[in-house]
Amino acid sequence: MSTNTITTQKVNFKVFRFNADEDYLPYYENYTMDITSEEVVLDVLNRIKWDHDGSFSYRRSCRHGICGACAIKVNGRSTLACKESMTTMIEYFGNDITLEPLSTKRAIKDMIIDKADFWEKHAAVTPYLVADIDECPSCENLVSPHDAEELNEADLCIQCGACHYACPVVEINSDFFGPAAFAAAYRFEADVRDNDTQRLINVNEEKQGVWDCAKCFECAEVCPKDINPIEKITKLHQMAFKKGVAKNNVATRHAVGFLHSIKKHGMLDEGGLVLYSEGPSIIKHIPVALQMFKKGKIIMPWNMPKSDNLDEIQKLIKSSSTVKF
Amino acid sequence: MKQLKYALFTGCTAKQSTPEQMMSTLAVARKLNIELIELTEASCCGASHLQDYDDFLSLVLNARNIAYAEKHGLTMVTICNTCQLNTAMTKHRLDKNIELKAKVNEKLAEVGLEYKGTSNVIHFLYAIIDDFGLDKIKEMVVRPLSQFNIAPFYGCHNIRPSELHDESHKQKENPYNPTSLDDLIIACGGKNVEYEEKNKCCGFHVELQAPHTAAVLTGNAIAGATDNNADMMVTPCPLCHLKLDTQTKHASEAIGRDVSLPVLHMQQMVGLALGCTPAELGLKHHVTEVNFI
């Protein structure tokens, strides 16, 4: 028998309500409920529907963190409702809790959103194994434990959309595939049996691909399955260089430019990096650069500081580099 | 109290585009009697971009930086969120993976160095708050910032991934409701501004490859602070500072609204409250003028 005592506290809920068929604008309904330390967010959704308003709508199915249907936003944070305990939410946000769909812009009814953009992006990265596998093999197609580990648990994704709708870049750039699609792409790129040649090129294209990731780590923070999508995004960047599909563009030069700069100065040469990355397009940065120059924010190349013991850094770059571009 | 002493990893911007950040760090350290030994041998941390290109090399270079802090037997302090992320992430990965650590040390041995894992890596913001103490700072304030509403802008890489933050620092920070910078504002006598963007991304890392995305993120942050009546913003990250301070024109164009607020480095705010002069804090080095002093 558990020795934990169950505690109860009053929580004020502000709940997003909207019916695309009837409402001109969304509105918020308030409910105050006694919440026990044993309840998860999904219990609250159920109680709103069962005790307060039968028309309240949300997606739910497995109740065990595996179907990915019930993800919503709690105080702006993407949350898988059946997994997250209310105690944790109260710890995070106090006793005033706002429940909203993953994307208010895409709301159809209350917590239910049109997830078409998510599925389109998912489908666009060829999220399946592409391989010439004999349908009637004489023995099993074994994958060694070492090779299976390479997936880094990317195969645990339940497509709940928590990271996708937490990603600030998805919100601004509608072409961007988003963290969940990248994690799916990585899952198959890392599979030794896969021999698709287009996927990695596809997820490295400008605008839609991994290079537009802003490195904010929101996806890693919200993932209910601890998949760490940004780690997969980083690995897709590295794979592009390793497999020779990285194009010569501003994004890749920006990454490679760090190496050149560190080799020369130990430190980053900020101006040099922008020039290396942009090439002739550096012209567009001149107005801001002039403003910065006036305020003493730009160092002339001949005054560029260097790290002490630069020879050590150069020696290590020589011996430890694993990639060529 | 025993004098606090740290190994300072300045990062690259402090020596180039944000000289005021270096000046104010040293000024605040003097006021608080904190001794900082600058790691002049340190290289760039790779800023998460070298990491996109060559993961192993970035581990070796960051391990080398930490090894120098270890040689001094000191905790390393960073003054840039992205330096903090990449350095602490290297430490996290090497401390967890003995094989990887051995591979990295094999390379470091070529230059007579070894990464042991004996030095912690913390951001100066948390050195001030956790080690020096907010109460003591409060007692030392000679010029309370009481007439100002100050919007804290935390910067992603100090608060996410939260696991890394909590592993590196004494106090936990809630990535959805961070409080350290708010507490510091209050300790300096200012009024902290609550706004939605305080823990959001400034867009710095995609400025070259996705300028529109970057500009919208910057614009949203300044607009959020402005709409909640902020007189200024404050940030512990020089990269966020560069975006918020120098990119207001692009940000305004991107969100279709003129936005501009003075932005202080965390160290400048503390320095002002402790009675440092504007010259000591390098306030003339801002593109968006700090004209209220």
Coordinates of C-alpha atoms in Angstrom, one line a residue:
Chain A
M1 CA 0.0 0.0 0.0
S2 CA 1.3 3.5 -0.8
T3 CA 2.3 5.6 2.1
N4 CA 1.9 8.8 0.2
T5 CA -1.0 10.9 1.4
I6 CA -3.3 12.3 -1.2
T7 CA -3.6 16.0 -0.9
T8 CA -6.2 18.3 -2.5
Q9 CA -6.0 21.9 -3.6
K10 CA -8.2 24.4 -5.3
V11 CA -7.2 25.2 -8.9
N12 CA -8.7 27.9 -11.1
F13 CA -8.9 26.8 -14.7
K14 CA -9.3 29.1 -17.7
V15 CA -10.3 27.0 -20.6
F16 CA -10.2 27.8 -24.3
R17 CA -13.6 27.3 -26.0
F18 CA -14.3 27.6 -29.6
N19 CA -16.6 25.9 -32.1
A20 CA -15.5 26.7 -35.7
D21 CA -19.0 25.9 -37.0
E22 CA -20.8 28.4 -34.7
D23 CA -18.4 30.9 -33.0
Y24 CA -17.0 34.0 -34.6
L25 CA -14.3 34.2 -32.0
P26 CA -12.9 31.9 -29.3
Y27 CA -13.6 32.7 -25.6
Y28 CA -12.5 31.4 -22.3
E29 CA -14.6 29.6 -19.7
N30 CA -13.6 29.5 -16.0
Y31 CA -13.9 26.5 -13.7
T32 CA -12.7 26.1 -10.2
M33 CA -12.1 22.5 -9.1
D34 CA -10.5 20.6 -6.1
I35 CA -7.6 18.8 -7.6
T36 CA -6.0 15.8 -5.9
S37 CA -2.3 15.1 -6.1
E38 CA -3.1 11.9 -8.0
E39 CA -4.7 13.5 -11.0
V40 CA -3.2 14.0 -14.4
V41 CA -4.2 16.8 -16.8
L42 CA -6.5 14.4 -18.8
D43 CA -8.5 13.8 -15.6
V44 CA -9.2 17.5 -15.5
L45 CA -10.4 17.5 -19.2
N46 CA -12.7 14.5 -18.3
R47 CA -14.1 16.3 -15.3
I48 CA -14.9 19.4 -17.3
K49 CA -16.8 17.3 -19.8
W50 CA -18.5 15.0 -17.3
D51 CA -19.2 17.4 -14.5
H52 CA -19.5 20.8 -16.2
D53 CA -20.2 20.9 -19.9
G54 CA -20.9 17.8 -22.0
S55 CA -20.1 19.7 -25.2
F56 CA -16.5 20.3 -24.2
S57 CA -14.4 18.5 -26.8
Y58 CA -10.8 17.1 -26.8
R59 CA -9.0 14.1 -28.3
R60 CA -8.2 11.1 -26.1
S61 CA -7.7 7.4 -26.6
C62 CA -5.1 5.2 -24.9
R63 CA -4.6 7.1 -21.5
H64 CA -1.2 5.5 -21.4
G65 CA 1.1 8.0 -23.2
I66 CA 1.3 5.9 -26.3
C67 CA -1.4 7.1 -28.8
G68 CA -0.3 10.8 -28.8
A69 CA -3.9 12.1 -29.1
C70 CA -4.3 14.2 -26.0
A71 CA -1.5 16.7 -26.3
I72 CA -2.7 20.3 -25.4
K73 CA -1.1 23.4 -24.0
V74 CA -1.0 24.1 -20.3
N75 CA -0.1 27.7 -19.6
G76 CA 1.5 27.8 -23.0
R77 CA 3.5 24.6 -22.5
S78 CA 2.9 21.7 -24.8
T79 CA 1.8 18.8 -22.6
L80 CA 0.6 15.2 -23.1
A81 CA -2.5 15.4 -20.9
C82 CA -2.5 11.7 -19.9
K83 CA 1.1 11.8 -18.8
E84 CA 1.6 15.0 -16.9
S85 CA 0.5 15.2 -13.3
M86 CA -1.4 18.2 -12.1
T87 CA 1.0 18.4 -9.2
T88 CA 3.8 19.1 -11.6
M89 CA 1.7 21.7 -13.5
I90 CA 0.9 23.4 -10.2
E91 CA 4.6 23.4 -9.3
Y92 CA 5.4 25.0 -12.6
F93 CA 2.6 27.5 -12.9
G94 CA 0.8 27.9 -9.5
N95 CA -3.0 27.5 -9.0
D96 CA -4.1 29.5 -12.1
I97 CA -4.0 27.1 -15.0
T98 CA -4.9 27.9 -18.6
L99 CA -5.9 25.0 -20.9
E100 CA -5.6 25.7 -24.6
P101 CA -5.3 23.5 -27.7
L102 CA -1.7 22.9 -29.1
S103 CA -2.4 25.7 -31.6
T104 CA -5.2 28.2 -31.1
K105 CA -4.9 29.2 -34.7
R106 CA -5.7 25.7 -35.8
A107 CA -8.6 25.1 -33.4
I108 CA -11.6 23.3 -34.7
K109 CA -13.5 22.7 -31.5
D110 CA -12.1 23.5 -28.0
M111 CA -8.9 21.4 -27.6
I112 CA -9.3 19.7 -31.0
I113 CA -7.0 21.1 -33.7
D114 CA -6.6 20.5 -37.4
K115 CA -3.3 18.7 -37.4
A116 CA -3.0 18.5 -41.2
D117 CA 0.2 20.7 -41.3
F118 CA 1.9 18.3 -38.8
W119 CA 1.0 15.2 -40.9
E120 CA 1.9 16.9 -44.2
K121 CA 5.4 17.7 -42.8
H122 CA 5.7 14.2 -41.4
A123 CA 4.8 12.6 -44.7
A124 CA 7.2 14.8 -46.5
V125 CA 10.3 13.3 -44.9
T126 CA 9.6 9.8 -46.2
P127 CA 9.0 8.4 -42.7
Y128 CA 9.4 4.8 -43.5
L129 CA 12.1 2.3 -44.4
V130 CA 13.3 2.4 -48.0
A131 CA 15.1 -0.8 -48.6
D132 CA 15.2 -3.8 -51.1
I133 CA 14.3 -6.4 -48.6
D134 CA 13.5 -9.9 -49.8
E135 CA 9.9 -10.6 -49.0
C136 CA 10.6 -14.3 -48.3
P137 CA 14.1 -14.3 -46.8
S138 CA 15.8 -17.5 -45.9
C139 CA 17.0 -16.0 -42.6
E140 CA 16.1 -13.0 -40.5
N141 CA 17.4 -9.5 -41.4
L142 CA 19.1 -8.9 -38.1
V143 CA 20.1 -5.5 -36.8
S144 CA 22.9 -5.6 -34.2
P145 CA 22.2 -4.0 -30.8
H146 CA 25.0 -1.5 -31.6
D147 CA 23.2 -0.4 -34.8
A148 CA 19.9 -0.3 -33.1
E149 CA 21.3 2.1 -30.5
E150 CA 22.2 4.5 -33.3
L151 CA 18.5 5.4 -33.5
N152 CA 18.9 7.1 -30.2
E153 CA 15.3 6.4 -29.2
A154 CA 14.0 8.4 -32.2
D155 CA 11.7 5.4 -32.9
L156 CA 9.8 6.1 -29.6
C157 CA 8.0 9.2 -31.1
I158 CA 4.2 9.0 -30.8
Q159 CA 3.5 11.9 -33.1
C160 CA 1.7 13.8 -30.4
G161 CA 2.7 17.2 -31.9
A162 CA 3.9 18.6 -28.6
C163 CA 7.3 19.7 -30.1
H164 CA 5.9 20.8 -33.4
Y165 CA 3.5 23.3 -31.9
A166 CA 6.1 24.4 -29.3
C167 CA 8.6 25.3 -32.1
P168 CA 8.8 29.0 -32.6
V169 CA 10.1 28.5 -36.2
V170 CA 7.1 26.4 -37.2
E171 CA 5.0 29.3 -36.1
I172 CA 6.8 31.8 -38.4
N173 CA 7.9 29.8 -41.3
S174 CA 5.2 27.6 -42.7
D175 CA 7.7 25.7 -44.9
F176 CA 9.7 24.5 -42.0
F177 CA 9.3 20.8 -41.4
G178 CA 9.6 21.1 -37.6
P179 CA 11.2 19.0 -34.9
A180 CA 8.9 15.9 -35.0
A181 CA 9.4 15.5 -38.8
F182 CA 13.2 15.8 -38.3
A183 CA 13.2 13.2 -35.6
A184 CA 11.3 10.9 -37.9
A185 CA 13.7 11.6 -40.7
Y186 CA 16.6 10.8 -38.4
R187 CA 15.0 7.6 -37.3
F188 CA 15.2 6.2 -40.8
E189 CA 18.5 7.9 -41.8
A190 CA 20.1 6.2 -38.8
D191 CA 18.7 2.8 -39.8
V192 CA 21.5 0.7 -41.3
R193 CA 18.9 -1.1 -43.6
D194 CA 17.6 2.2 -45.1
N195 CA 19.0 3.2 -48.5
D196 CA 16.9 6.2 -49.4
T197 CA 19.0 8.8 -51.1
Q198 CA 16.6 11.7 -51.2
R199 CA 15.5 12.1 -47.6
L200 CA 18.7 13.6 -46.2
I201 CA 18.9 16.0 -49.2
N202 CA 15.2 17.0 -48.6
V203 CA 15.7 17.8 -44.9
N204 CA 18.8 19.8 -45.7
E205 CA 17.0 22.2 -48.2
E206 CA 16.9 25.8 -47.2
K207 CA 13.6 27.2 -45.7
Q208 CA 12.1 23.8 -45.0
G209 CA 15.1 21.9 -43.6
V210 CA 17.2 21.6 -40.5
W211 CA 19.3 24.7 -41.2
D212 CA 16.4 27.0 -40.2
C213 CA 16.3 25.5 -36.6
A214 CA 16.8 28.4 -34.2
K215 CA 18.4 26.1 -31.5
C216 CA 16.0 27.2 -28.8
F217 CA 15.7 23.7 -27.3
E218 CA 11.9 24.1 -26.8
C219 CA 11.4 20.7 -28.5
A220 CA 13.8 18.9 -26.2
E221 CA 12.1 20.5 -23.2
V222 CA 8.5 19.5 -24.0
C223 CA 8.9 16.0 -25.5
P224 CA 6.8 13.6 -23.3
K225 CA 8.9 10.7 -24.6
D226 CA 12.3 12.3 -24.0
I227 CA 13.3 11.9 -27.7
N228 CA 15.3 15.2 -27.7
P229 CA 14.5 16.2 -31.3
I230 CA 17.1 18.9 -31.4
E231 CA 19.8 16.3 -30.8
K232 CA 18.4 14.5 -34.0
I233 CA 18.4 17.8 -35.9
T234 CA 22.1 18.3 -34.9
K235 CA 22.8 14.7 -36.1
L236 CA 21.1 15.4 -39.5
H237 CA 23.4 18.5 -39.9
Q238 CA 26.4 16.3 -39.2
M239 CA 25.2 13.5 -41.5
A240 CA 24.8 16.0 -44.4
F241 CA 28.5 16.8 -44.2
K242 CA 29.6 13.2 -43.6
K243 CA 27.6 11.8 -46.5
G244 CA 28.5 14.7 -48.8
V245 CA 25.0 16.0 -49.4
A246 CA 25.6 19.4 -47.7
K247 CA 25.2 22.2 -50.3
N248 CA 27.5 25.1 -50.4
N249 CA 25.2 27.8 -49.0
V250 CA 25.1 30.5 -46.3
A251 CA 23.9 28.0 -43.7
T252 CA 26.6 25.3 -44.2
R253 CA 29.3 28.0 -44.7
H254 CA 28.2 29.5 -41.4
A255 CA 28.9 26.1 -39.7
V256 CA 32.2 25.5 -41.5
G257 CA 33.2 29.1 -41.0
F258 CA 33.6 28.5 -37.3
L259 CA 36.4 26.0 -38.0
H260 CA 38.3 28.3 -40.3
S261 CA 38.1 31.1 -37.7
I262 CA 39.1 28.9 -34.8
K263 CA 42.0 27.6 -36.8
K264 CA 43.3 31.1 -37.5
H265 CA 42.5 32.9 -34.2
G266 CA 41.4 30.3 -31.6
M267 CA 38.5 32.7 -31.1
L268 CA 35.7 33.4 -33.5
D269 CA 36.4 36.3 -35.9
E270 CA 32.8 37.7 -36.1
G271 CA 33.3 39.9 -39.1
G272 CA 35.3 37.2 -40.9
L273 CA 32.5 34.6 -40.2
V274 CA 29.8 36.8 -41.7
L275 CA 32.0 37.5 -44.8
Y276 CA 32.8 33.8 -45.2
S277 CA 29.1 32.8 -44.8
E278 CA 27.5 35.5 -46.9
G279 CA 30.1 36.1 -49.6
P280 CA 29.1 39.1 -51.8
S281 CA 25.7 39.2 -50.0
I282 CA 27.6 40.8 -47.0
I283 CA 26.5 44.1 -48.5
K284 CA 23.1 43.8 -46.8
H285 CA 24.8 43.8 -43.4
I286 CA 26.6 47.1 -44.0
P287 CA 24.1 49.5 -42.6
V288 CA 23.9 47.7 -39.2
A289 CA 27.7 47.1 -39.3
L290 CA 28.2 50.9 -39.7
Q291 CA 26.0 51.6 -36.7
M292 CA 27.9 49.0 -34.7
F293 CA 31.3 50.5 -35.9
K294 CA 30.3 53.9 -34.6
K295 CA 29.7 52.4 -31.2
G296 CA 33.0 50.6 -31.0
K297 CA 31.4 47.2 -31.6
I298 CA 33.6 46.1 -34.6
I299 CA 37.2 45.1 -34.4
M300 CA 39.4 45.8 -37.3
P301 CA 41.0 42.6 -38.8
W302 CA 44.5 43.8 -37.7
N303 CA 43.3 44.1 -34.1
M304 CA 41.6 40.7 -34.1
P305 CA 42.4 39.1 -30.7
K306 CA 43.9 35.6 -30.6
S307 CA 43.8 32.8 -28.0
D308 CA 47.0 32.1 -26.1
N309 CA 48.7 28.8 -27.1
L310 CA 47.1 29.0 -30.5
D311 CA 49.5 26.3 -31.7
E312 CA 47.7 23.8 -29.3
I313 CA 44.4 24.6 -30.9
Q314 CA 45.8 24.2 -34.4
K315 CA 47.4 20.9 -33.5
L316 CA 44.1 19.6 -32.0
I317 CA 42.2 20.7 -35.1
K318 CA 44.6 18.7 -37.2
S319 CA 44.4 15.6 -35.1
S320 CA 40.8 15.6 -34.1
S321 CA 38.9 16.7 -37.2
T322 CA 36.5 14.1 -38.4
V323 CA 34.8 15.9 -41.3
K324 CA 35.8 17.5 -44.5
F325 CA 33.7 20.0 -46.6
Chain B
M1 CA 32.8 35.7 3.6
K2 CA 35.7 34.0 1.8
Q3 CA 36.6 35.8 -1.5
L4 CA 34.9 34.1 -4.5
K5 CA 37.3 33.1 -7.2
Y6 CA 36.5 31.8 -10.6
A7 CA 38.1 31.0 -14.0
L8 CA 36.5 33.3 -16.5
F9 CA 35.7 32.0 -20.0
T10 CA 34.9 35.3 -21.8
G11 CA 33.7 33.8 -25.1
C12 CA 34.2 35.7 -28.3
T13 CA 31.7 38.6 -28.3
A14 CA 33.0 40.1 -25.1
K15 CA 36.3 40.7 -27.0
Q16 CA 34.6 42.0 -30.1
S17 CA 31.0 43.2 -30.6
T18 CA 30.0 43.6 -26.9
P19 CA 33.0 45.2 -25.3
E20 CA 30.6 46.7 -22.7
Q21 CA 29.8 43.2 -21.5
M22 CA 33.5 42.6 -20.7
M23 CA 33.8 46.0 -19.0
S24 CA 30.7 45.5 -16.9
T25 CA 31.6 42.0 -15.9
L26 CA 35.0 43.2 -14.5
A27 CA 33.4 46.3 -12.9
V28 CA 30.8 44.2 -11.1
A29 CA 33.4 41.6 -10.0
R30 CA 35.5 44.5 -8.5
K31 CA 32.5 45.8 -6.6
L32 CA 31.6 42.4 -5.3
N33 CA 35.3 41.5 -4.6
I34 CA 35.1 38.5 -6.9
E35 CA 38.4 37.4 -8.4
L36 CA 38.2 36.4 -12.0
I37 CA 41.2 34.6 -13.6
E38 CA 40.7 35.0 -17.4
L39 CA 41.3 31.9 -19.4
T40 CA 43.3 33.6 -22.2
E41 CA 44.1 30.2 -23.7
A42 CA 40.4 29.4 -24.4
S43 CA 39.1 28.9 -27.9
C44 CA 35.6 29.6 -29.2
C45 CA 33.0 27.2 -27.9
G46 CA 31.7 26.5 -31.4
A47 CA 28.4 28.3 -30.6
S48 CA 26.4 25.2 -31.6
H49 CA 27.5 25.7 -35.2
L50 CA 30.8 23.9 -35.1
Q51 CA 28.8 21.2 -33.4
D52 CA 26.6 20.9 -36.5
Y53 CA 29.8 20.3 -38.6
D54 CA 32.2 18.3 -36.5
D55 CA 30.9 17.0 -33.2
F56 CA 34.1 15.3 -32.0
L57 CA 36.3 18.3 -32.7
S58 CA 33.9 20.6 -30.8
L59 CA 34.1 18.2 -27.8
V60 CA 37.9 18.2 -27.9
L61 CA 38.1 22.0 -28.1
N62 CA 35.6 22.6 -25.3
A63 CA 37.3 19.9 -23.1
R64 CA 40.5 21.8 -23.6
N65 CA 38.9 25.0 -22.3
I66 CA 37.6 23.3 -19.2
A67 CA 41.0 21.6 -18.7
Y68 CA 42.5 25.1 -18.3
A69 CA 39.9 25.9 -15.6
E70 CA 40.8 22.6 -13.9
K71 CA 44.5 23.5 -14.0
H72 CA 43.6 26.5 -11.8
G73 CA 41.5 24.3 -9.6
L74 CA 38.6 26.7 -10.2
T75 CA 34.9 26.6 -11.2
M76 CA 34.6 28.1 -14.7
V77 CA 32.2 31.0 -15.1
T78 CA 30.8 31.9 -18.5
I79 CA 29.2 35.2 -19.5
C80 CA 27.4 34.0 -22.6
N81 CA 24.4 31.6 -22.6
T82 CA 25.7 29.8 -25.7
C83 CA 29.2 29.3 -24.2
Q84 CA 27.4 28.0 -21.1
L85 CA 25.4 25.5 -23.1
N86 CA 28.2 24.2 -25.2
T87 CA 30.7 24.0 -22.3
A88 CA 28.3 22.4 -19.9
M89 CA 27.0 20.0 -22.6
T90 CA 30.6 18.9 -23.2
K91 CA 31.1 18.3 -19.5
H92 CA 27.8 16.5 -19.3
R93 CA 28.6 14.1 -22.2
L94 CA 32.2 13.4 -21.1
D95 CA 31.4 12.8 -17.4
K96 CA 28.6 10.4 -18.5
N97 CA 30.6 8.5 -21.1
I98 CA 34.0 7.1 -20.0
E99 CA 34.8 5.9 -23.4
L100 CA 34.2 9.2 -25.0
K101 CA 36.2 11.0 -22.3
A102 CA 39.1 8.6 -23.0
K103 CA 39.0 9.4 -26.7
V104 CA 39.0 13.1 -26.0
N105 CA 41.8 12.8 -23.5
E106 CA 43.9 10.9 -26.0
K107 CA 43.8 14.0 -28.2
L108 CA 44.3 16.4 -25.4
A109 CA 47.4 14.4 -24.3
E110 CA 49.0 15.5 -27.6
V111 CA 49.2 19.0 -26.2
G112 CA 49.9 17.9 -22.6
L113 CA 46.4 18.5 -21.2
E114 CA 43.8 16.3 -19.6
Y115 CA 40.1 16.7 -19.0
K116 CA 39.3 15.3 -15.5
G117 CA 35.8 16.6 -14.8
T118 CA 36.8 18.4 -11.6
S119 CA 35.6 21.9 -12.5
N120 CA 32.0 23.0 -12.6
V121 CA 30.7 25.3 -15.3
I122 CA 28.3 28.0 -14.3
H123 CA 27.0 31.2 -15.8
F124 CA 28.0 34.4 -14.0
L125 CA 24.3 35.2 -13.4
Y126 CA 24.1 32.2 -11.1
A127 CA 27.5 32.8 -9.6
I128 CA 26.2 36.1 -8.4
I129 CA 22.9 34.8 -7.2
D130 CA 23.8 31.3 -5.8
D131 CA 27.4 31.9 -4.6
F132 CA 27.5 35.6 -3.7
G133 CA 23.8 35.9 -2.7
L134 CA 20.9 38.1 -3.6
D135 CA 20.6 39.4 0.0
K136 CA 24.1 40.7 0.0
I137 CA 23.7 42.4 -3.3
K138 CA 20.6 44.0 -2.0
E139 CA 22.5 45.4 1.0
M140 CA 25.2 46.8 -1.3
V141 CA 22.8 48.7 -3.6
V142 CA 23.6 52.4 -3.5
R143 CA 21.5 53.5 -6.5
P144 CA 18.3 51.5 -6.5
L145 CA 16.7 51.3 -9.9
S146 CA 13.3 52.0 -8.3
Q147 CA 11.9 54.2 -11.1
F148 CA 12.3 51.5 -13.8
N149 CA 10.2 48.7 -15.1
I150 CA 12.7 46.2 -16.3
A151 CA 11.8 43.3 -18.6
P152 CA 14.0 40.2 -18.0
F153 CA 15.0 38.3 -21.2
Y154 CA 16.5 35.0 -20.1
G155 CA 17.9 33.6 -23.3
C156 CA 17.3 29.9 -24.3
H157 CA 20.7 28.4 -23.5
N158 CA 20.7 29.3 -19.8
I159 CA 17.3 27.7 -19.1
R160 CA 17.0 24.9 -21.7
P161 CA 17.6 22.0 -21.6
S162 CA 16.6 22.4 -18.0
E163 CA 18.3 19.1 -17.1
L164 CA 21.6 20.6 -18.1
H165 CA 20.9 23.8 -16.1
D166 CA 19.9 21.9 -13.0
E167 CA 23.0 19.7 -13.2
S168 CA 25.4 22.6 -13.5
H169 CA 23.9 25.1 -11.1
K170 CA 22.9 25.0 -7.4
Q171 CA 19.4 26.4 -7.8
K172 CA 16.9 24.8 -10.2
E173 CA 15.4 27.1 -12.8
N174 CA 11.9 26.5 -14.1
P175 CA 12.2 26.8 -17.9
Y176 CA 8.5 27.9 -18.2
N177 CA 8.6 30.3 -15.3
P178 CA 12.2 31.3 -14.7
T179 CA 12.8 33.6 -11.7
S180 CA 16.5 34.2 -11.2
L181 CA 16.7 37.3 -13.4
D182 CA 13.4 38.7 -12.0
D183 CA 14.8 38.2 -8.5
L184 CA 18.0 40.0 -9.5
I185 CA 16.0 43.0 -10.9
I186 CA 14.1 43.2 -7.6
A187 CA 17.3 43.0 -5.6
C188 CA 18.6 46.0 -7.6
G189 CA 15.5 47.9 -6.6
G190 CA 13.8 47.7 -10.0
K191 CA 10.3 46.5 -10.9
N192 CA 10.3 43.2 -12.9
V193 CA 8.1 43.1 -15.9
E194 CA 6.1 39.9 -16.5
Y195 CA 5.6 39.2 -20.2
E196 CA 5.1 36.1 -22.4
E197 CA 8.4 36.3 -24.3
K198 CA 10.7 36.4 -21.3
N199 CA 11.8 32.8 -21.8
K200 CA 11.5 32.7 -25.6
C201 CA 14.1 32.7 -28.4
C202 CA 15.7 35.8 -29.8
G203 CA 16.5 34.2 -33.2
F204 CA 20.2 34.9 -33.1
H205 CA 21.3 31.5 -34.3
V206 CA 19.4 31.8 -37.6
E207 CA 20.1 35.4 -38.4
L208 CA 22.2 34.6 -41.5
Q209 CA 20.2 31.6 -42.9
A210 CA 16.7 32.6 -41.9
P211 CA 16.7 36.4 -41.4
H212 CA 12.9 36.8 -41.4
T213 CA 12.4 34.2 -38.7
A214 CA 15.2 35.7 -36.6
A215 CA 13.8 39.3 -37.1
V216 CA 10.2 38.2 -36.1
L217 CA 11.5 36.5 -32.9
T218 CA 13.5 39.6 -32.0
G219 CA 10.5 41.9 -32.8
N220 CA 8.1 39.8 -30.7
A221 CA 10.4 39.9 -27.7
I222 CA 10.8 43.7 -27.7
A223 CA 7.1 44.2 -28.5
G224 CA 6.1 42.0 -25.6
A225 CA 8.3 43.9 -23.2
T226 CA 7.0 47.2 -24.5
D227 CA 3.3 46.2 -24.3
N228 CA 3.9 45.4 -20.6
N229 CA 5.2 48.8 -19.9
A230 CA 8.9 48.0 -19.8
D231 CA 11.4 51.0 -19.7
M232 CA 14.2 48.6 -20.7
M233 CA 15.2 45.0 -21.1
V234 CA 18.0 43.1 -19.4
T235 CA 19.7 39.9 -20.5
P236 CA 22.5 37.6 -19.3
C237 CA 23.3 36.7 -22.9
P238 CA 25.5 38.8 -25.2
L239 CA 24.0 37.1 -28.3
C240 CA 20.4 38.0 -27.3
H241 CA 21.8 41.5 -26.5
L242 CA 23.2 41.8 -30.0
K243 CA 19.8 40.9 -31.5
L244 CA 17.7 43.1 -29.2
D245 CA 20.1 46.0 -29.3
T246 CA 21.4 46.2 -32.9
Q247 CA 18.6 44.6 -35.0
T248 CA 15.6 46.8 -34.2
K249 CA 15.3 48.0 -37.7
H250 CA 14.9 44.5 -39.2
A251 CA 12.8 43.5 -36.3
S252 CA 10.4 46.4 -36.8
E253 CA 10.1 45.8 -40.5
A254 CA 9.4 42.1 -39.9
I255 CA 6.6 42.6 -37.4
G256 CA 5.2 45.8 -39.0
R257 CA 5.6 47.9 -36.0
D258 CA 8.4 50.2 -34.7
V259 CA 10.0 48.5 -31.7
S260 CA 13.0 49.7 -29.8
L261 CA 14.0 49.5 -26.1
P262 CA 17.3 50.1 -24.3
V263 CA 18.8 46.7 -23.4
L264 CA 21.2 46.2 -20.6
H265 CA 23.5 43.3 -20.0
M266 CA 22.7 41.7 -16.6
Q267 CA 26.1 42.9 -15.4
Q268 CA 25.4 46.5 -16.4
M269 CA 22.2 46.5 -14.5
V270 CA 23.9 45.2 -11.3
G271 CA 26.7 47.6 -11.9
L272 CA 24.4 50.6 -12.1
A273 CA 22.7 49.6 -8.8
L274 CA 26.0 49.2 -7.1
G275 CA 27.1 52.6 -8.1
C276 CA 29.4 52.0 -11.1
T277 CA 29.7 54.9 -13.5
P278 CA 28.2 54.6 -17.0
A279 CA 31.7 54.8 -18.4
E280 CA 32.8 51.8 -16.4
L281 CA 29.9 49.9 -17.7
G282 CA 30.5 50.8 -21.3
L283 CA 27.0 52.3 -21.8
K284 CA 28.1 54.2 -24.8
H285 CA 28.7 51.0 -26.7
H286 CA 25.0 50.4 -27.3
V287 CA 23.3 50.9 -30.7
T288 CA 19.9 51.5 -29.1
E289 CA 20.9 54.3 -26.8
V290 CA 20.8 53.9 -23.1
N291 CA 19.7 57.5 -22.4
F292 CA 17.9 57.4 -19.1
I293 CA 21.0 57.5 -16.8

